Coordinates of C-alpha atoms in Angstrom, one line a residue:
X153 CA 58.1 113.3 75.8
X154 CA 56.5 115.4 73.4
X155 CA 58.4 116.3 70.5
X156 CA 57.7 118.9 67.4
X157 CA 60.3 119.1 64.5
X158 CA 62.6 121.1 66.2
X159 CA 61.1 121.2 70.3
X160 CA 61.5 118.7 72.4
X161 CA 59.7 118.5 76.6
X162 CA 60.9 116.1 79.2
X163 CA 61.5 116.6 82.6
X164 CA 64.9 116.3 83.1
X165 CA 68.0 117.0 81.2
X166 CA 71.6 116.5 81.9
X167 CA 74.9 117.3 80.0
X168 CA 77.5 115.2 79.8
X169 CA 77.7 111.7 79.0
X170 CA 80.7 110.9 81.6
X171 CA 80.6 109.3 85.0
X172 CA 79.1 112.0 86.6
X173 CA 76.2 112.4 83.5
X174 CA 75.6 109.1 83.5
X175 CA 74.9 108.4 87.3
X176 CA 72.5 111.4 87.0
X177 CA 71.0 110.3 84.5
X178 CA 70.3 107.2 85.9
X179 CA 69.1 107.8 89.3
X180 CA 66.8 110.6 87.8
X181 CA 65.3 107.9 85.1
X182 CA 64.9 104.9 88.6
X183 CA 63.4 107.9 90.3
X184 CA 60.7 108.2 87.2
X185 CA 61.9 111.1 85.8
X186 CA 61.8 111.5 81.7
X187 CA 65.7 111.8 81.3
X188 CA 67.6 113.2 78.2
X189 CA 71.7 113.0 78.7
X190 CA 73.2 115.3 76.2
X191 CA 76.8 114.0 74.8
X192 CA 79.3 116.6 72.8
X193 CA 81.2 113.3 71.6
X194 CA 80.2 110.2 70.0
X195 CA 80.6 107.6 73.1
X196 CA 80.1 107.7 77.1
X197 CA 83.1 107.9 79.3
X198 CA 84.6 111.5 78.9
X199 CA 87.8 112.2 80.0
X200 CA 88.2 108.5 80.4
X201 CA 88.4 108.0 76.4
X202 CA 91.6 107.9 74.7
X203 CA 91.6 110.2 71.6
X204 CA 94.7 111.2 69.9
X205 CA 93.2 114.5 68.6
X206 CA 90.8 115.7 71.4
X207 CA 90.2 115.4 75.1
X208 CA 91.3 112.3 77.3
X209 CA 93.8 110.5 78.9
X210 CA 97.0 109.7 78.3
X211 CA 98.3 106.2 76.5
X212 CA 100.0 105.6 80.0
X213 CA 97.6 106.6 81.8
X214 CA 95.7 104.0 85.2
X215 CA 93.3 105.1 87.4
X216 CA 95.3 106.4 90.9
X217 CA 92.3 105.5 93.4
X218 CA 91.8 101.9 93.8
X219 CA 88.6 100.1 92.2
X220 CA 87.4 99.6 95.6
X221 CA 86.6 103.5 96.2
X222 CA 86.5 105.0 92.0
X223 CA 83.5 102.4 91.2
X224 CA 79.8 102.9 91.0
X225 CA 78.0 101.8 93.8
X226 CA 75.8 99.3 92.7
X227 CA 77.8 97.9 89.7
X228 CA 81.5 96.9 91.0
X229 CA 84.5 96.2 89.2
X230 CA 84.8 92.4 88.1
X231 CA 86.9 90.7 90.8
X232 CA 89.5 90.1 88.1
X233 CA 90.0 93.9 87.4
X234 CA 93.4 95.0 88.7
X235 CA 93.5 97.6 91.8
X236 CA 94.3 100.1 89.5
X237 CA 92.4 99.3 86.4
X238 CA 94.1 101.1 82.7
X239 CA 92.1 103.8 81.4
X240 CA 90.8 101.2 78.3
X241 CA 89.7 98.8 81.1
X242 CA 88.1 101.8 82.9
X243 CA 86.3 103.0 79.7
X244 CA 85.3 99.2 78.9
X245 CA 83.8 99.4 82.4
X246 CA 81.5 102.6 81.7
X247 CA 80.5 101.0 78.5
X248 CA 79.0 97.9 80.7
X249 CA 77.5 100.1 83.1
X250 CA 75.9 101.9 80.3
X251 CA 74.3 98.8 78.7
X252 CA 74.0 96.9 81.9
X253 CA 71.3 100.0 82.6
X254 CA 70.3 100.4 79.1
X255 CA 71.3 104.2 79.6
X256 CA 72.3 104.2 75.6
X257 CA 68.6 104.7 75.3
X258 CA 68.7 108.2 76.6
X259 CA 71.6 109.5 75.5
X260 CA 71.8 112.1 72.5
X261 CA 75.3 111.6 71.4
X262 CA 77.3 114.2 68.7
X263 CA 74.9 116.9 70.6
X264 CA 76.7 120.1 71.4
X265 CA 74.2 122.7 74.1
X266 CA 74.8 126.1 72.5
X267 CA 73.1 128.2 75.3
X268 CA 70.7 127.8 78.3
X269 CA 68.2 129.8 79.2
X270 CA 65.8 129.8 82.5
X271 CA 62.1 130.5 82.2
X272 CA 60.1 130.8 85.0
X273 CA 60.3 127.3 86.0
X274 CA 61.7 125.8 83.5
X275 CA 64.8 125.9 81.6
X276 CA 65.4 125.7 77.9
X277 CA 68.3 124.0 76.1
X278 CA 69.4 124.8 72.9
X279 CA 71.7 122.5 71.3
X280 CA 73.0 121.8 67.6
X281 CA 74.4 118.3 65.9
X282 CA 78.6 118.1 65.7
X283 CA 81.0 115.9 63.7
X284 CA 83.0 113.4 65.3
X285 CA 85.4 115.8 65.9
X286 CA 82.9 117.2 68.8
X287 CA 83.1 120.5 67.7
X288 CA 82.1 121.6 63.5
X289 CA 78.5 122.4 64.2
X290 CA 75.7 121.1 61.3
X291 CA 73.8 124.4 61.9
X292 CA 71.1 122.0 62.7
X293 CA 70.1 124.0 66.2
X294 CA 67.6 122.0 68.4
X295 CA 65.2 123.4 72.0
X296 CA 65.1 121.0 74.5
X297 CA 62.4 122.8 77.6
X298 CA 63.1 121.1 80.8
X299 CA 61.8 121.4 84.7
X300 CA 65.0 119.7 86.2
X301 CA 68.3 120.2 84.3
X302 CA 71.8 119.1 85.9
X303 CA 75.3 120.5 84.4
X304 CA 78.0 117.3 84.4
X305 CA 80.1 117.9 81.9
X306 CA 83.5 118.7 84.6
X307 CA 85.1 121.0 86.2
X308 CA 88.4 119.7 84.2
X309 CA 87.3 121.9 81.2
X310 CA 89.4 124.7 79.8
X311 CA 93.2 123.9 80.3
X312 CA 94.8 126.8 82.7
X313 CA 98.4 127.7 81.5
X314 CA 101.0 130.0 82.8
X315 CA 103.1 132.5 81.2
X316 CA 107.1 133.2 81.5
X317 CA 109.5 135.7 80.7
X318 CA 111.0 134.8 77.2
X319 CA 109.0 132.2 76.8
X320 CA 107.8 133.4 73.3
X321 CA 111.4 133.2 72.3
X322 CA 111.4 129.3 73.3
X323 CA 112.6 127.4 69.5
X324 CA 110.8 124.4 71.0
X325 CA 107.7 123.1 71.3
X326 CA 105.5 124.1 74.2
X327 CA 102.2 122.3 74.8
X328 CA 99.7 121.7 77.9
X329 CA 99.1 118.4 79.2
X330 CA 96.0 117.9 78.0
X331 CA 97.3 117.6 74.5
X332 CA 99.8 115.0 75.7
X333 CA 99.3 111.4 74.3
X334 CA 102.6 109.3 74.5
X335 CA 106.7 109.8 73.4
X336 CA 106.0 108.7 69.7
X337 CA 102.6 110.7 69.2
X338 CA 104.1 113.8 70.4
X339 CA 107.4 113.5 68.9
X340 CA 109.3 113.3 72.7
X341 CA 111.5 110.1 71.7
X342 CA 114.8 111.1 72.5
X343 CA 114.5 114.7 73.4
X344 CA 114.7 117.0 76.0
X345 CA 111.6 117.4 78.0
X346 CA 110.6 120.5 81.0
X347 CA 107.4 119.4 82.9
X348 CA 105.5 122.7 84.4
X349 CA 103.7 121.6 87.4
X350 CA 104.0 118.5 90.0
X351 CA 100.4 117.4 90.2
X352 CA 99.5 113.2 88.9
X353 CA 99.8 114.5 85.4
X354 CA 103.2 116.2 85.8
X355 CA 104.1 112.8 86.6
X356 CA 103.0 110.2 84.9
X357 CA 104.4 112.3 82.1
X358 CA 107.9 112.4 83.5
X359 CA 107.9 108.5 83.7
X360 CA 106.6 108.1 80.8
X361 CA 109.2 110.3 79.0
X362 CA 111.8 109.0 81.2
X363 CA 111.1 105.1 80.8
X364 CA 109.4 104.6 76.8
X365 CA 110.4 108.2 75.9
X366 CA 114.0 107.3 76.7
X367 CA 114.4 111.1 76.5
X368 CA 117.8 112.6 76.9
X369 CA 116.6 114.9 80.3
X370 CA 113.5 114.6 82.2
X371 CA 112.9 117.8 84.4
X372 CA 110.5 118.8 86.4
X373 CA 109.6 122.4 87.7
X374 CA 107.9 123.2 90.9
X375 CA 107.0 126.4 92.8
X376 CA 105.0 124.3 96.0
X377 CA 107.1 121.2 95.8
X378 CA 105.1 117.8 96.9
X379 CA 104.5 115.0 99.1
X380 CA 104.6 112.2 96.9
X381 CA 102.6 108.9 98.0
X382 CA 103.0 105.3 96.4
X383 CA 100.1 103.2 94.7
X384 CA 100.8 100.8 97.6
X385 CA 101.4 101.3 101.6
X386 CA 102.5 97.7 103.7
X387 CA 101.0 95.8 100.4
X388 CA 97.5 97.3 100.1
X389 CA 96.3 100.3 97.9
X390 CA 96.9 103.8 99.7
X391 CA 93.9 105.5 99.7
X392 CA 92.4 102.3 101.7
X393 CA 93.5 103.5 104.3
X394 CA 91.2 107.0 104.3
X395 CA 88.6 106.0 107.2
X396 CA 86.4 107.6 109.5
X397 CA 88.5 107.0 112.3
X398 CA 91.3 108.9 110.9
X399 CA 89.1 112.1 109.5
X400 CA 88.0 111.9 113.4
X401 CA 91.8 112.9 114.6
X402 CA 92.6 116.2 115.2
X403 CA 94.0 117.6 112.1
X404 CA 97.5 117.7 113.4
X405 CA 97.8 114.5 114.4
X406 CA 96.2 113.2 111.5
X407 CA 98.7 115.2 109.5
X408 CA 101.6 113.7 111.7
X409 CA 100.2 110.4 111.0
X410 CA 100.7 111.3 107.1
X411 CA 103.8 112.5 107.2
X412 CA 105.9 110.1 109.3
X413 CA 104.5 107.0 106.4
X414 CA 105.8 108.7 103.7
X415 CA 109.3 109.5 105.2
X416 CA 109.4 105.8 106.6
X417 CA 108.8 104.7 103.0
X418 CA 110.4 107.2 101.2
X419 CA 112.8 109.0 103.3
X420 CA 112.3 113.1 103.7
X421 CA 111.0 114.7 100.8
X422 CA 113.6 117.4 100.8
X423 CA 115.7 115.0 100.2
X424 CA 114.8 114.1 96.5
X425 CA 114.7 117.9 96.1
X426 CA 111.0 117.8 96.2
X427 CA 110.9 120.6 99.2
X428 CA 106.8 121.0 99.8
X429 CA 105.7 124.3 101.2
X430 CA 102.3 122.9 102.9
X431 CA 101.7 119.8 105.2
X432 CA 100.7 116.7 103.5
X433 CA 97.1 117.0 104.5
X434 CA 96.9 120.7 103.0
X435 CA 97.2 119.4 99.7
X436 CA 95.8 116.6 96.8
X437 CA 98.3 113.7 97.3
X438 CA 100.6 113.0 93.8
X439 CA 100.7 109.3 93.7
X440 CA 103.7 107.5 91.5
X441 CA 104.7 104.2 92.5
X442 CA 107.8 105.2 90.4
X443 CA 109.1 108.9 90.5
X444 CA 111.2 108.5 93.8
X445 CA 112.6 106.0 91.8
X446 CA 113.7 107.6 88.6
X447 CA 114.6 110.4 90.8
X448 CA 117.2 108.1 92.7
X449 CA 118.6 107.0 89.7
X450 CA 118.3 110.5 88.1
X451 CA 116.2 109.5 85.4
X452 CA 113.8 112.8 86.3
X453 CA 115.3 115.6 88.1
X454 CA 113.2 118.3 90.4
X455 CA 114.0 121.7 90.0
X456 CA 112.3 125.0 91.2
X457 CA 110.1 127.3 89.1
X458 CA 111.1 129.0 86.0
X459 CA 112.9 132.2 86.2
X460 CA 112.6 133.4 82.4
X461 CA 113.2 131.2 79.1
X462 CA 115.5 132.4 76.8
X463 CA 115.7 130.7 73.0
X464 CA 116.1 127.0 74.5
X465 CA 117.7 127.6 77.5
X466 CA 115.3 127.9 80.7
X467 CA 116.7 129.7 84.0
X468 CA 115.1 128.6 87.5
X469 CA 115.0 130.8 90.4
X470 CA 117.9 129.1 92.2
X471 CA 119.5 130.4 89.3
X472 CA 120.5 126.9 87.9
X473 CA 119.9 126.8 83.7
X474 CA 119.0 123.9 81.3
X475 CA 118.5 123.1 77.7
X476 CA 114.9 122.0 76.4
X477 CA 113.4 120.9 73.5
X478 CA 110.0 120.5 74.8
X479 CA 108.0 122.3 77.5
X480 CA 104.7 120.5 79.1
X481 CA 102.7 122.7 81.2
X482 CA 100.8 120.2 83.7
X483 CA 99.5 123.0 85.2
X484 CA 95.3 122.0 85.6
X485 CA 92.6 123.5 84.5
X486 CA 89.9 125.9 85.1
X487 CA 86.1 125.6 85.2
X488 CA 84.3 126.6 82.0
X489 CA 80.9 126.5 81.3
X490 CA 80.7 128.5 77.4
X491 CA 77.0 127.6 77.1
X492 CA 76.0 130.0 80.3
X493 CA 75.2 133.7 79.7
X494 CA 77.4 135.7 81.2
X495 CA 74.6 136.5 83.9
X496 CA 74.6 132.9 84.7
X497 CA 78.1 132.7 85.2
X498 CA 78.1 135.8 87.4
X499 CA 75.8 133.8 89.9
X500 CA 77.9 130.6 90.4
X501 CA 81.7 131.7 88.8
X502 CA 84.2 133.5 90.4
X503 CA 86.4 132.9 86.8
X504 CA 89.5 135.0 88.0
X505 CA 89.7 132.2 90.9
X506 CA 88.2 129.2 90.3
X507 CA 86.1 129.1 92.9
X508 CA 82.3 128.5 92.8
X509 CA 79.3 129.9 94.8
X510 CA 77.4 126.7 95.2
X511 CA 75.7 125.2 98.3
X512 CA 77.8 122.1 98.7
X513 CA 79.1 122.5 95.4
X514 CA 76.1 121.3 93.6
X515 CA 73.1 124.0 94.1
X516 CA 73.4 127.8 93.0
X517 CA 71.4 129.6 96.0
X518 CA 70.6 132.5 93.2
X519 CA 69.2 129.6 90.7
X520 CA 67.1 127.8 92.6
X521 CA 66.7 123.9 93.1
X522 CA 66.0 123.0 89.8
X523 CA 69.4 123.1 88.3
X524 CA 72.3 121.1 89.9
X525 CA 75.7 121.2 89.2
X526 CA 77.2 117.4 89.5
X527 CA 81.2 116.6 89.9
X528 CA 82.3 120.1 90.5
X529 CA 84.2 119.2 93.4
X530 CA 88.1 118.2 93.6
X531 CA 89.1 114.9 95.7
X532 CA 91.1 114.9 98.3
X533 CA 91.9 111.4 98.8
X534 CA 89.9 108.8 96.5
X535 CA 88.2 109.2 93.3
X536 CA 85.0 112.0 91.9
X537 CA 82.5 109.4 91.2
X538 CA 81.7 108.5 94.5
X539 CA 81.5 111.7 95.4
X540 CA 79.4 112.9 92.1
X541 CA 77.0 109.6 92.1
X542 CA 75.8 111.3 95.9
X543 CA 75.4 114.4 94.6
X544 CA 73.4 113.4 91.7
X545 CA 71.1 110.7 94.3
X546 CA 70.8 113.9 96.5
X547 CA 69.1 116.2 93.4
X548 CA 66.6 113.6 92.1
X549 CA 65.2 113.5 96.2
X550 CA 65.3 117.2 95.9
X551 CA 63.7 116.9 92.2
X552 CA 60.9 114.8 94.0
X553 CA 59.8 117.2 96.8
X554 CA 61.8 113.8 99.6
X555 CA 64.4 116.7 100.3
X556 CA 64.4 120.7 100.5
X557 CA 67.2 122.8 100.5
X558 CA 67.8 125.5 103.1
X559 CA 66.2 129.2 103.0
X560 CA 68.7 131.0 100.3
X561 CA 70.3 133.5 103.5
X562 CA 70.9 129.8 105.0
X563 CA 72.6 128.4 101.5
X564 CA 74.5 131.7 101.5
X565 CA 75.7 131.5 104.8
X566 CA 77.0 128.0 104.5
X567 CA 78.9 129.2 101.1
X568 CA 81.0 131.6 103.4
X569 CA 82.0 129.4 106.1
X570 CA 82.8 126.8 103.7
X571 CA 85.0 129.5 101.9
X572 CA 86.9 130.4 104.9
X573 CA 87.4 126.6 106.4
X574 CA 88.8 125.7 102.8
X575 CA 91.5 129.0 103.2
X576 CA 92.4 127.7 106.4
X577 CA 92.6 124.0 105.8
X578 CA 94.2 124.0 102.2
X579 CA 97.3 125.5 101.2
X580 CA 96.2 128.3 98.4
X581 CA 96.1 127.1 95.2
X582 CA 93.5 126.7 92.3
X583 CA 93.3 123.2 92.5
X584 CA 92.3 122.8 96.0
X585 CA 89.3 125.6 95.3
X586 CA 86.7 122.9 95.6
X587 CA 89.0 120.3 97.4
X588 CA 86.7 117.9 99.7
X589 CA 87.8 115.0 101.7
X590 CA 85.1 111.9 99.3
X591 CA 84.5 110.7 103.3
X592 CA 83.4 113.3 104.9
X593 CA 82.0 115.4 101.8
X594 CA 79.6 111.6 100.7
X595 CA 78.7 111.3 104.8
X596 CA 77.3 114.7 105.1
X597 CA 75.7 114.8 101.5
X598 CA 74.1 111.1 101.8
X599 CA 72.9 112.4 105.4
X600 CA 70.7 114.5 103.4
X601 CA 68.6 112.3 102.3
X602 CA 68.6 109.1 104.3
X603 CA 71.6 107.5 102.4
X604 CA 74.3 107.7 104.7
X605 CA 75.7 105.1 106.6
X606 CA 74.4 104.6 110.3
X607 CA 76.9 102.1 112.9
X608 CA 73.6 101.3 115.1
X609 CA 71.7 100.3 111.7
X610 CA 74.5 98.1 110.8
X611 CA 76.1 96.3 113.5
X612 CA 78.0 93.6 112.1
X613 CA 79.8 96.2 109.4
X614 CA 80.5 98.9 112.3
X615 CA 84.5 97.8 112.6
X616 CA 84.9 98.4 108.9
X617 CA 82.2 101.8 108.5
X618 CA 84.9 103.4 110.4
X619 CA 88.3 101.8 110.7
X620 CA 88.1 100.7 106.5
X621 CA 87.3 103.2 103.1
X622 CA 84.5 100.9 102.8
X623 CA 84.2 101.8 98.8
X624 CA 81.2 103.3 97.1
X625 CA 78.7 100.6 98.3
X626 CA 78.6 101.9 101.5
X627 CA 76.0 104.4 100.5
X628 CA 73.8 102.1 99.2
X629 CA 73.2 100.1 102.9
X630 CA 70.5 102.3 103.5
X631 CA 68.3 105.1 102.4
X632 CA 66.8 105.8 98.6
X633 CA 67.8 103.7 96.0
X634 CA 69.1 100.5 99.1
X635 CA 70.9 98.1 97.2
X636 CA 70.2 94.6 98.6
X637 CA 74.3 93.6 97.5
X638 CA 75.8 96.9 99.1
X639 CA 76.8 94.9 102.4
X640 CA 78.8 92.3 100.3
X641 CA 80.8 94.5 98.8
X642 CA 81.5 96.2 101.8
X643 CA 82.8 93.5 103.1
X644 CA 84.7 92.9 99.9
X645 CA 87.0 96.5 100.6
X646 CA 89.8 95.0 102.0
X647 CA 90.5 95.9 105.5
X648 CA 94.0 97.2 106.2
X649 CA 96.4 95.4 109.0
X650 CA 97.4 98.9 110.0
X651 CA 94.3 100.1 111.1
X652 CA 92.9 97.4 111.8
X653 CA 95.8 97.2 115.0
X654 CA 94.9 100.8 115.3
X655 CA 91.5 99.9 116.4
X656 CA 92.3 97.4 118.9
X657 CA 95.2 99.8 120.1
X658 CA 92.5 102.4 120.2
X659 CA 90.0 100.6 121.9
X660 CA 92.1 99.2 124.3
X661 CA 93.3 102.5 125.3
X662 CA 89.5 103.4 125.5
X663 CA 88.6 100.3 128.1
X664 CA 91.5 101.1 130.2
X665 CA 90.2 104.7 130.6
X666 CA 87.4 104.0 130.9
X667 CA 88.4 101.4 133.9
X668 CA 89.8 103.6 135.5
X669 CA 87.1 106.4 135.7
X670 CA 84.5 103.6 137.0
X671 CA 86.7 102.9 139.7
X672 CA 87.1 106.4 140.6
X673 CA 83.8 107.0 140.4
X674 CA 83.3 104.0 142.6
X675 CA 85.7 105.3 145.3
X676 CA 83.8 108.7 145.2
X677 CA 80.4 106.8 145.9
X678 CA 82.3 104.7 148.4
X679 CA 83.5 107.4 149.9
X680 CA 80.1 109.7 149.8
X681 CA 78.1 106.6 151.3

């Protein structure tokens, strides 16, 4: 790197120090790229950090995707970690992957990017020093000049909040989740608590209120209502059972698959009041081991969406009122990107809707190759860093010249079918924008470049490539960056009883069939001859 008092080359720069900056940064530093990772906050992990007075999770908050499928792919949870690890054991676990691949040594922490511009070929970073509060500038403004430059730093960015008639006259508190810590931190002991929204966050909120809170009411409102799935199905974490084999179903069965679990375990949703408008598989699963609960012992009670507020009494649209002392709008964010021109934003923001114009979410076909946009996609089932560790493996081939994208008319094409299968498969909503099943999305991404996983290459795994998750190791059997441990661990991924009878069932039903079809075809000859 060559460095003046205020300039700095290299040939790759990426923003964000959280899983998905950090997995760039890596395989763009084992690919022999120059690397700089720029961090607004004083540690790695992002969201994943618990701060009382900025961004992160909740005191309450675990990890709902086991550690079998939210885990790098060539550094897997200790076998001690629980299934679902707590956020500190998740953020100890970033720290060791950090040091474990001395990443620390690239990473420009307290370092806010103030604008980007593209020149030619290159793009230039300007950045400044912050407190620790990630946001009081020094007035210390630094230029970074890059040829490869990779935005990570979330699509969970700017908190997206509704508004409702009256609501100014509220003589409560109202607050987004995202400012949401615990009962005591917030003041909640005791009170009267509205949730907005029935998404994971909606949730573990409402649990937590309902259970250490020990809040008077615990309400939540919904206009879509939910499908809500447990940590756990017959004893094994849920979404182990996302496989190839099901994603292979035709949608409806697949969906009637879905649906007829969750009633066996949990009776009808309409039931508990939760009425969804979509099909199971139109939407992101909200997964609580508990709420059903707290709902049967009406601990948490599920109302429709507001009607108008009025001082401290809130009216629904079923015309059913309640008091509240505290409002929590769980109601998810929207993508922000401050440091882009507007210019830029024009090319790969559509801000009214949340949507983005990227070739599979990670290339702009207007920018150009040389600036990738990493974790901007919304699981389905499973966890982002899977998803955002194949993305970021898929830039550095491109970076190298291993990989070329498609003519832009091809890119832009793509963009618009993509558009349209998400309206039809997804119910409409912002958060399923840039929804992606992690299966199918990581198969046709690590296909790319070589990465993904092949049956006839790996025999003796072929049962579990398709009846099992298989867990983030999967893509590291084959292709760039081959880790020699990958088939351990992918053995490791526990394989469910359900589908593992679903296989024989399945194959069975295949040999009879095919039995049958050899003997007609038989007969024919027979009867030819």
């Amino acid at each position: 790197m060559e460095e003046t008092e205020n300039t700095t080359e290299t040939d790759v720069v990426v923003i964000g120090a959280g899983i998905s900056g950090l997995v760039t940064g890596k395989c763009m530093r084992e690919d022999g790229f120059k690397v700089i990772i720029l961090e607004r906050t004083g540690e790695v992990g992002g969201l994943w950090n618990y701060r009382e007075k900025d961004y992160g999770v909740m005191r309450c908050t675990h990890i709902n995707v086991s550690k079998y499928n939210y885990c790098f792919s060539d550094f897997p949870f200790h076998k001690e970690a629980t299934d679902y690890p707590h956020h500190s054991e998740m953020a100890q676990y970033i720290v060791d992957y950090t040091k474990n691949f001395k990443l620390q040594e690239i990473i420009r922490f307290n370092t806010k990017v103030i604008s980007l511009t593209q020149k030619a070929d290159r793009w230039e970073v300007v950045t400044d020093t912050v407190e620790d509060d990630g946001q009081t500038l020094e007035g210390r403004p630094q230029t970074i000049t890059c040829r490869f430059l990779a935005i990570a730093s979330g699509h969970h960015a700017k908190p997206s909040s509704p508004s409702f008639s009256g609501e100014e006259t509220f003589n409560g508190e109202i607050i987004h989740s995202v400012d949401y810590k615990d009962p005591l931190t917030n003041g909640f002991v005791g009170k009267r608590v509205l949730l907005v929204g029935i998404g994971n966050s909606a949730v573990d909120v409402a649990v937590d209120c309902a259970t250490v809170g020990r809040c008077k009411s615990v309400y939540i409102s919904t206009r879509s209502g939910a499908w809500i799935l447990p940590n756990y199905v017959f004893g094994l974490p849920t979404d182990l059972y996302a496989c190839r084999a099901f994603f292979l179903l035709p949608w409806k069965w697949g969906n009637f698959i879905l649906e007829t679990v969750i009633k066996f375990l949990y009776g009808n949703p309409k039931r508990w009041g939760l009425n969804p408008k979509m099909k199971a598989l139109q939407t992101q699963p909200t997964v609580s081991p508990t709420l059903i609960h707290h709902i049967q012992r009406r601990n948490i009670k599920i109302v429709p969406n507001i009607s108008k507020v009025d001082g401290d009494t809130v009216q629904f649209v079923n015309g059913e009122t309640a008091q509240f002392d505290k409002i929590v709008y769980c109601t998810g964010y929207k993508i922000d990107l401050p440091y882009l021109s507007h210019d830029l934003r024009a090319k790969v923001l559509d801000e009214g809707s949340n949507a983005i114009a990227m070739y599979k979410n990670v290339f702009s076909p207007n920018l150009g190759s040389n600036l990738a946009f990493i974790g901007f996609v919304q699981p389905a089932t499973g966890g982002v860093l899977t998803m955002s560790e194949t993305q970021a493996r898929w830039f550095s081939q491109v970076c190298l010249g291993n990989v070329r994208l498609p003519p832009k008319h091809e890119m832009e094409q793509a963009i618009r079918t993509e558009k349209m299968t998400q309206s039809d498969k997804w119910y409409q909503s912002a958060r399923h924008t840039i929804q992606k099943d992690p299966i199918v999305y990581n198969d046709e991404i690590a296909s790319f470049f070589g990465a993904k996983p092949e049956l006839l290459k790996h025999p003796s795994l072929a049962w579990r490539l398709m009846l099992s998750s298989c867990g983030a190791s999967q893509y590291r059997l084959q292709g760039p960056g081959r880790w020699s441990g990958a088939a351990a661990e992918v053995r490791r991924v526990p394989l469910t009883d359900m589908m593992n009878f679903s296989g024989y069932l399945g194959a069975a039903v295949i040999a009879i069939l095919l039995f049958y079809v050899l003997r007609i075809v038989f007969h024919i000859g027979s009867f030819i001859f």
